[in-house]
Amino acid sequence: MNTNMYLSLDFPTWEEAKGFIDTHEFHGVPVKVGMELFYREGPQVIEKLKENNHAIFLDLKLHDIPTTVNKAMKNIAKLEVDMVNVHALGGSEMIQRAKEGLLSGSISGHKTKLIAVTVLTSMDDEALKNELRLPRNLHDNVLHFADFANQNGAEGVVCSVHEAKAIKELCGSSFLTVTPGIRLDDSDVNDQKRIATPTFARENGSDILVLGRTVTKAANPKAAYNKVIEEWGYGIKS
Ligand code: C5P
């Protein structure tokens, strides 16, 4: 199974997510389940997707005190998904405890990768400076978060394509760069700020693409998905 592209199931219900998969023949493709679907359907949605042979990135972006995140991760480990994430802004201890929770919660020994969100791809330099009042520019902050996520047990980060190359240089080639904000040339940008094409993602060292509205809102989602594969350069055409 090719797991370097996850299709975002950003739908309000399982019925709608399943309808999308069936209508556009996305059976068995790796998928990302985020807050919208998970908060409605709960852990059962993960079981249903696994029964249908989908690899899963559980995008819940945990951000709480270390003990709470640790206990949540113990439960998440039992779902046996490929990857789950936390906000790097939760700090080094929270990341360490998240990792411990994933390791100790697994019953079968299944290893769920821990990924840290650096700076959301919907934010830009302006927002970091004027809203969050973080010192330094966005690029430096993303690199800093990636570095300490790496040092505290995360296996990779969510970042934009624009930062992927610098992160690989800083954290090593096996440290994963998971990149949302992917847009085909003719797609709407929506609320994202740091977007990139699949071609640029390939050139700039992304390991894993997260595909959302560029596919789900396309006039022909399957054609858009295949166009991403063509540009991205590796993957399975189905
Ligand atoms: O539709 P679009 O391509 O913008 O979707 C991006 C998906 O990736 C959404 O599900 C969003 O929640 C998620 N995501 C993101 N930025 C992050 C982490 C996840 O956009 N840093």
mmCIF file of C-alpha atoms and ligand atoms in Angstrom:
data_model
loop_
_atom_site.group_PDB
_atom_site.id
_atom_site.type_symbol
_atom_site.label_atom_id
_atom_site.label_comp_id
_atom_site.label_asym_id
_atom_site.label_seq_id
_atom_site.Cartn_x
_atom_site.Cartn_y
_atom_site.Cartn_z
ATOM 1 C CA MET A 1 0.000 0.000 0.000
ATOM 2 C CA ASN A 2 1.348 3.380 -1.006
ATOM 3 C CA THR A 3 1.190 5.647 2.029
ATOM 4 C CA ASN A 4 2.835 8.810 0.804
ATOM 5 C CA MET A 5 -0.459 10.533 -0.057
ATOM 6 C CA TYR A 6 -3.372 10.781 2.374
ATOM 7 C CA LEU A 7 -6.745 11.950 1.117
ATOM 8 C CA SER A 8 -8.490 14.190 3.710
ATOM 9 C CA LEU A 9 -11.936 12.905 4.573
ATOM 10 C CA ASP A 10 -13.184 16.340 5.615
ATOM 11 C CA PHE A 11 -16.862 15.387 5.724
ATOM 12 C CA PRO A 12 -19.433 15.821 8.527
ATOM 13 C CA THR A 13 -20.609 12.196 8.630
ATOM 14 C CA TRP A 14 -19.450 8.667 7.779
ATOM 15 C CA GLU A 15 -22.326 8.434 5.325
ATOM 16 C CA GLU A 16 -21.000 11.389 3.358
ATOM 17 C CA ALA A 17 -17.390 10.240 3.573
ATOM 18 C CA LYS A 18 -18.365 6.746 2.406
ATOM 19 C CA GLY A 19 -20.539 8.228 -0.348
ATOM 20 C CA PHE A 20 -17.553 10.221 -1.603
ATOM 21 C CA ILE A 21 -15.276 7.160 -1.533
ATOM 22 C CA ASP A 22 -17.824 5.026 -3.378
ATOM 23 C CA THR A 23 -18.865 7.624 -5.957
ATOM 24 C CA HIS A 24 -15.320 8.492 -6.940
ATOM 25 C CA GLU A 25 -13.828 5.019 -6.444
ATOM 26 C CA PHE A 26 -11.303 5.854 -3.766
ATOM 27 C CA HIS A 27 -11.592 2.368 -2.264
ATOM 28 C CA GLY A 28 -8.534 1.431 -0.222
ATOM 29 C CA VAL A 29 -6.611 4.701 -0.681
ATOM 30 C CA PRO A 30 -4.789 6.078 2.383
ATOM 31 C CA VAL A 31 -7.015 8.627 4.135
ATOM 32 C CA LYS A 32 -6.746 11.332 6.741
ATOM 33 C CA VAL A 33 -9.450 11.554 9.395
ATOM 34 C CA GLY A 34 -9.643 14.924 11.110
ATOM 35 C CA MET A 35 -11.677 16.519 13.876
ATOM 36 C CA GLU A 36 -14.819 17.060 11.822
ATOM 37 C CA LEU A 37 -15.457 13.391 11.070
ATOM 38 C CA PHE A 38 -13.928 11.938 14.254
ATOM 39 C CA TYR A 39 -15.902 14.164 16.630
ATOM 40 C CA ARG A 40 -19.122 13.098 14.950
ATOM 41 C CA GLU A 41 -18.509 9.402 14.386
ATOM 42 C CA GLY A 42 -15.965 8.547 17.079
ATOM 43 C CA PRO A 43 -13.442 5.707 17.003
ATOM 44 C CA GLN A 44 -15.902 3.485 15.084
ATOM 45 C CA VAL A 45 -15.106 5.435 11.937
ATOM 46 C CA ILE A 46 -11.511 4.213 12.198
ATOM 47 C CA GLU A 47 -12.684 0.601 12.479
ATOM 48 C CA LYS A 48 -14.961 1.030 9.458
ATOM 49 C CA LEU A 49 -12.158 2.487 7.347
ATOM 50 C CA LYS A 50 -9.775 -0.275 8.397
ATOM 51 C CA GLU A 51 -12.357 -2.911 7.481
ATOM 52 C CA ASN A 52 -12.344 -1.273 4.057
ATOM 53 C CA ASN A 53 -8.537 -1.489 3.842
ATOM 54 C CA HIS A 54 -7.702 2.196 4.206
ATOM 55 C CA ALA A 55 -4.431 3.225 5.842
ATOM 56 C CA ILE A 56 -5.165 6.082 8.236
ATOM 57 C CA PHE A 57 -3.564 9.321 9.391
ATOM 58 C CA LEU A 58 -5.548 10.477 12.445
ATOM 59 C CA ASP A 59 -5.256 14.274 12.378
ATOM 60 C CA LEU A 60 -6.529 15.324 15.817
ATOM 61 C CA LYS A 61 -3.729 17.815 16.598
ATOM 62 C CA LEU A 62 -3.653 17.197 20.345
ATOM 63 C CA HIS A 63 -2.583 20.159 22.504
ATOM 64 C CA ASP A 64 -3.109 19.857 26.272
ATOM 65 C CA ILE A 65 -1.109 19.272 29.444
ATOM 66 C CA PRO A 66 1.364 16.371 29.148
ATOM 67 C CA THR A 67 -0.605 13.954 31.365
ATOM 68 C CA THR A 68 -3.850 14.431 29.434
ATOM 69 C CA VAL A 69 -2.122 13.999 26.091
ATOM 70 C CA ASN A 70 -0.313 10.922 27.411
ATOM 71 C CA LYS A 71 -3.584 9.280 28.441
ATOM 72 C CA ALA A 72 -5.321 10.244 25.211
ATOM 73 C CA MET A 73 -2.457 8.729 23.226
ATOM 74 C CA LYS A 74 -2.713 5.476 25.191
ATOM 75 C CA ASN A 75 -6.274 5.182 23.905
ATOM 76 C CA ILE A 76 -5.384 6.318 20.385
ATOM 77 C CA ALA A 77 -2.640 3.653 20.220
ATOM 78 C CA LYS A 78 -5.361 0.982 20.390
ATOM 79 C CA LEU A 79 -6.830 2.253 17.110
ATOM 80 C CA GLU A 80 -3.630 1.153 15.321
ATOM 81 C CA VAL A 81 -3.490 3.956 12.777
ATOM 82 C CA ASP A 82 -0.365 4.890 10.775
ATOM 83 C CA MET A 83 0.152 8.355 12.208
ATOM 84 C CA VAL A 84 -1.331 10.734 14.766
ATOM 85 C CA ASN A 85 -0.328 14.298 15.590
ATOM 86 C CA VAL A 86 0.112 16.899 18.313
ATOM 87 C CA HIS A 87 0.805 20.627 18.149
ATOM 88 C CA ALA A 88 4.517 21.245 18.701
ATOM 89 C CA LEU A 89 3.446 24.382 20.585
ATOM 90 C CA GLY A 90 2.373 22.063 23.418
ATOM 91 C CA GLY A 91 6.065 21.845 24.326
ATOM 92 C CA SER A 92 8.804 19.267 24.701
ATOM 93 C CA GLU A 93 7.356 17.431 27.719
ATOM 94 C CA MET A 94 3.981 17.082 26.015
ATOM 95 C CA ILE A 95 5.633 15.571 22.921
ATOM 96 C CA GLN A 96 7.654 13.130 25.043
ATOM 97 C CA ARG A 97 4.575 12.038 27.010
ATOM 98 C CA ALA A 98 2.581 11.680 23.789
ATOM 99 C CA LYS A 99 5.213 9.284 22.479
ATOM 100 C CA GLU A 100 5.268 7.328 25.751
ATOM 101 C CA GLY A 101 1.477 7.042 25.613
ATOM 102 C CA LEU A 102 1.571 5.655 22.085
ATOM 103 C CA LEU A 103 4.226 3.104 23.005
ATOM 104 C CA SER A 104 2.622 1.959 26.257
ATOM 105 C CA GLY A 105 -0.944 1.932 24.914
ATOM 106 C CA SER A 106 -0.290 -0.410 22.034
ATOM 107 C CA ILE A 107 -1.539 -3.918 22.730
ATOM 108 C CA SER A 108 -0.223 -5.677 19.645
ATOM 109 C CA GLY A 109 3.073 -3.811 19.352
ATOM 110 C CA HIS A 110 1.738 -1.821 16.384
ATOM 111 C CA LYS A 111 3.769 1.387 16.033
ATOM 112 C CA THR A 112 1.796 4.564 15.375
ATOM 113 C CA LYS A 113 4.055 7.364 14.190
ATOM 114 C CA LEU A 114 3.957 10.591 16.179
ATOM 115 C CA ILE A 115 3.917 13.726 14.043
ATOM 116 C CA ALA A 116 4.092 17.303 15.370
ATOM 117 C CA VAL A 117 2.351 20.231 13.711
ATOM 118 C CA THR A 118 4.857 23.079 13.370
ATOM 119 C CA VAL A 119 2.923 26.159 12.208
ATOM 120 C CA LEU A 120 -0.432 25.648 10.508
ATOM 121 C CA THR A 121 -0.283 26.121 6.753
ATOM 122 C CA SER A 122 -3.198 28.549 7.106
ATOM 123 C CA MET A 123 -0.861 30.994 8.916
ATOM 124 C CA ASP A 124 1.705 33.353 7.463
ATOM 125 C CA ASP A 125 4.471 35.654 8.732
ATOM 126 C CA GLU A 126 1.969 38.433 9.360
ATOM 127 C CA ALA A 127 -0.170 36.256 11.678
ATOM 128 C CA LEU A 128 2.851 34.993 13.609
ATOM 129 C CA LYS A 129 4.160 38.490 14.151
ATOM 130 C CA ASN A 130 0.978 40.469 14.781
ATOM 131 C CA GLU A 131 -1.434 37.925 16.263
ATOM 132 C CA LEU A 132 0.767 35.420 18.100
ATOM 133 C CA ARG A 133 3.626 37.886 18.610
ATOM 134 C CA LEU A 134 6.216 35.174 18.175
ATOM 135 C CA PRO A 135 9.757 36.432 17.807
ATOM 136 C CA ARG A 136 11.622 35.671 14.541
ATOM 137 C CA ASN A 137 10.057 34.881 11.209
ATOM 138 C CA LEU A 138 7.797 31.985 10.268
ATOM 139 C CA HIS A 139 10.552 29.925 8.636
ATOM 140 C CA ASP A 140 12.781 30.113 11.728
ATOM 141 C CA ASN A 141 9.870 29.156 13.987
ATOM 142 C CA VAL A 142 8.963 26.165 11.829
ATOM 143 C CA LEU A 143 12.578 24.962 11.885
ATOM 144 C CA HIS A 144 12.792 25.447 15.639
ATOM 145 C CA PHE A 145 9.584 23.443 16.237
ATOM 146 C CA ALA A 146 10.789 20.693 13.901
ATOM 147 C CA ASP A 147 14.118 20.507 15.712
ATOM 148 C CA PHE A 148 12.657 20.170 19.168
ATOM 149 C CA ALA A 149 9.912 17.797 17.972
ATOM 150 C CA ASN A 150 12.703 15.613 16.580
ATOM 151 C CA GLN A 151 14.693 15.786 19.807
ATOM 152 C CA ASN A 152 11.674 14.839 21.894
ATOM 153 C CA GLY A 153 10.592 11.720 20.057
ATOM 154 C CA ALA A 154 8.401 12.785 17.119
ATOM 155 C CA GLU A 155 8.989 10.883 13.894
ATOM 156 C CA GLY A 156 8.149 13.856 11.718
ATOM 157 C CA VAL A 157 6.311 17.128 11.386
ATOM 158 C CA VAL A 158 3.423 18.690 9.546
ATOM 159 C CA CYS A 159 4.815 21.693 7.693
ATOM 160 C CA SER A 160 4.354 23.416 4.381
ATOM 161 C CA VAL A 161 6.236 22.273 1.302
ATOM 162 C CA HIS A 162 8.194 25.527 1.493
ATOM 163 C CA GLU A 163 9.943 24.411 4.684
ATOM 164 C CA ALA A 164 10.366 20.709 3.866
ATOM 165 C CA LYS A 165 13.864 20.858 2.389
ATOM 166 C CA ALA A 166 15.321 22.910 5.266
ATOM 167 C CA ILE A 167 13.703 20.554 7.814
ATOM 168 C CA LYS A 168 15.216 17.479 6.144
ATOM 169 C CA GLU A 169 18.628 19.159 6.185
ATOM 170 C CA LEU A 170 18.291 20.045 9.863
ATOM 171 C CA CYS A 171 16.627 16.896 11.219
ATOM 172 C CA GLY A 172 17.923 14.210 8.880
ATOM 173 C CA SER A 173 16.506 12.407 5.871
ATOM 174 C CA SER A 174 14.458 9.874 7.867
ATOM 175 C CA PHE A 175 12.548 12.603 9.745
ATOM 176 C CA LEU A 176 9.191 12.818 7.932
ATOM 177 C CA THR A 177 7.792 15.974 6.366
ATOM 178 C CA VAL A 178 4.011 15.717 6.027
ATOM 179 C CA THR A 179 2.709 18.540 3.860
ATOM 180 C CA PRO A 180 -0.856 19.834 3.546
ATOM 181 C CA GLY A 181 -1.754 22.980 1.584
ATOM 182 C CA ILE A 182 -1.362 21.134 -1.717
ATOM 183 C CA ARG A 183 -3.003 22.793 -4.698
ATOM 184 C CA LEU A 184 -3.120 21.857 -8.357
ATOM 185 C CA ASP A 185 -2.546 24.906 -10.548
ATOM 186 C CA ASP A 186 -6.229 25.518 -11.230
ATOM 187 C CA SER A 187 -7.542 24.960 -7.630
ATOM 188 C CA ASP A 188 -8.874 27.559 -5.193
ATOM 189 C CA VAL A 189 -6.482 28.522 -2.380
ATOM 190 C CA ASN A 190 -9.348 28.690 0.218
ATOM 191 C CA ASP A 191 -8.093 29.536 3.742
ATOM 192 C CA GLN A 192 -4.579 28.185 3.217
ATOM 193 C CA LYS A 193 -1.611 30.553 2.995
ATOM 194 C CA ARG A 194 1.526 28.447 2.435
ATOM 195 C CA ILE A 195 0.378 26.373 -0.536
ATOM 196 C CA ALA A 196 2.357 24.433 -3.144
ATOM 197 C CA THR A 197 1.827 22.213 -6.162
ATOM 198 C CA PRO A 198 2.621 18.472 -6.082
ATOM 199 C CA THR A 199 5.514 19.173 -8.463
ATOM 200 C CA PHE A 200 7.044 21.643 -6.016
ATOM 201 C CA ALA A 201 6.414 19.156 -3.191
ATOM 202 C CA ARG A 202 8.468 16.543 -5.046
ATOM 203 C CA GLU A 203 11.243 19.002 -5.817
ATOM 204 C CA ASN A 204 11.358 20.342 -2.268
ATOM 205 C CA GLY A 205 11.612 17.032 -0.408
ATOM 206 C CA SER A 206 8.108 16.396 0.980
ATOM 207 C CA ASP A 207 7.705 12.817 2.149
ATOM 208 C CA ILE A 208 3.928 12.698 2.461
ATOM 209 C CA LEU A 209 1.211 14.787 0.810
ATOM 210 C CA VAL A 210 -2.091 15.615 2.501
ATOM 211 C CA LEU A 211 -4.716 16.157 -0.188
ATOM 212 C CA GLY A 212 -7.849 18.064 0.693
ATOM 213 C CA ARG A 213 -10.034 20.373 -1.315
ATOM 214 C CA THR A 214 -7.784 20.280 -4.382
ATOM 215 C CA VAL A 215 -9.245 16.765 -4.799
ATOM 216 C CA THR A 216 -12.491 16.706 -2.804
ATOM 217 C CA LYS A 217 -13.837 19.949 -4.325
ATOM 218 C CA ALA A 218 -12.537 19.316 -7.837
ATOM 219 C CA ALA A 219 -15.103 18.963 -10.637
ATOM 220 C CA ASN A 220 -13.689 15.458 -11.154
ATOM 221 C CA PRO A 221 -12.028 14.297 -7.901
ATOM 222 C CA LYS A 222 -10.570 11.118 -9.379
ATOM 223 C CA ALA A 223 -8.996 12.999 -12.289
ATOM 224 C CA ALA A 224 -7.554 15.549 -9.820
ATOM 225 C CA TYR A 225 -6.156 12.715 -7.632
ATOM 226 C CA ASN A 226 -4.519 11.102 -10.657
ATOM 227 C CA LYS A 227 -3.112 14.464 -11.752
ATOM 228 C CA VAL A 228 -1.504 14.799 -8.300
ATOM 229 C CA ILE A 229 0.043 11.335 -8.682
ATOM 230 C CA GLU A 230 1.350 12.267 -12.112
ATOM 231 C CA GLU A 231 2.986 15.463 -10.810
ATOM 232 C CA TRP A 232 4.111 13.986 -7.498
ATOM 233 C CA GLY A 233 5.899 11.270 -9.413
ATOM 234 C CA TYR A 234 5.291 8.272 -7.252
ATOM 235 C CA GLY A 235 2.168 6.515 -6.108
ATOM 236 C CA ILE A 236 -0.322 3.982 -7.328
ATOM 237 C CA LYS A 237 -2.808 4.937 -9.976
ATOM 238 C CA SER A 238 -6.085 3.293 -9.123
HETATM 239 O O1 C5P B 1 -8.485 21.315 1.768
HETATM 240 P P1 C5P B 1 -7.068 21.475 2.178
HETATM 241 O O2 C5P B 1 -6.086 20.918 1.187
HETATM 242 O O3 C5P B 1 -6.728 22.877 2.579
HETATM 243 O O4 C5P B 1 -6.998 20.518 3.444
HETATM 244 C C1 C5P B 1 -5.926 20.402 4.248
HETATM 245 C C2 C5P B 1 -6.237 19.372 5.286
HETATM 246 O O5 C5P B 1 -5.072 19.203 6.032
HETATM 247 C C3 C5P B 1 -7.344 19.763 6.254
HETATM 248 O O6 C5P B 1 -7.977 18.568 6.683
HETATM 249 C C4 C5P B 1 -6.589 20.391 7.393
HETATM 250 O O7 C5P B 1 -7.236 20.223 8.641
HETATM 251 C C5 C5P B 1 -5.300 19.601 7.369
HETATM 252 N N1 C5P B 1 -4.118 20.251 7.920
HETATM 253 C C6 C5P B 1 -3.660 21.480 7.512
HETATM 254 N N2 C5P B 1 -2.581 22.059 8.109
HETATM 255 C C7 C5P B 1 -1.939 21.448 9.073
HETATM 256 C C8 C5P B 1 -2.368 20.168 9.471
HETATM 257 C C9 C5P B 1 -3.460 19.583 8.866
HETATM 258 O O8 C5P B 1 -4.235 22.063 6.596
HETATM 259 N N3 C5P B 1 -0.890 22.006 9.603
#
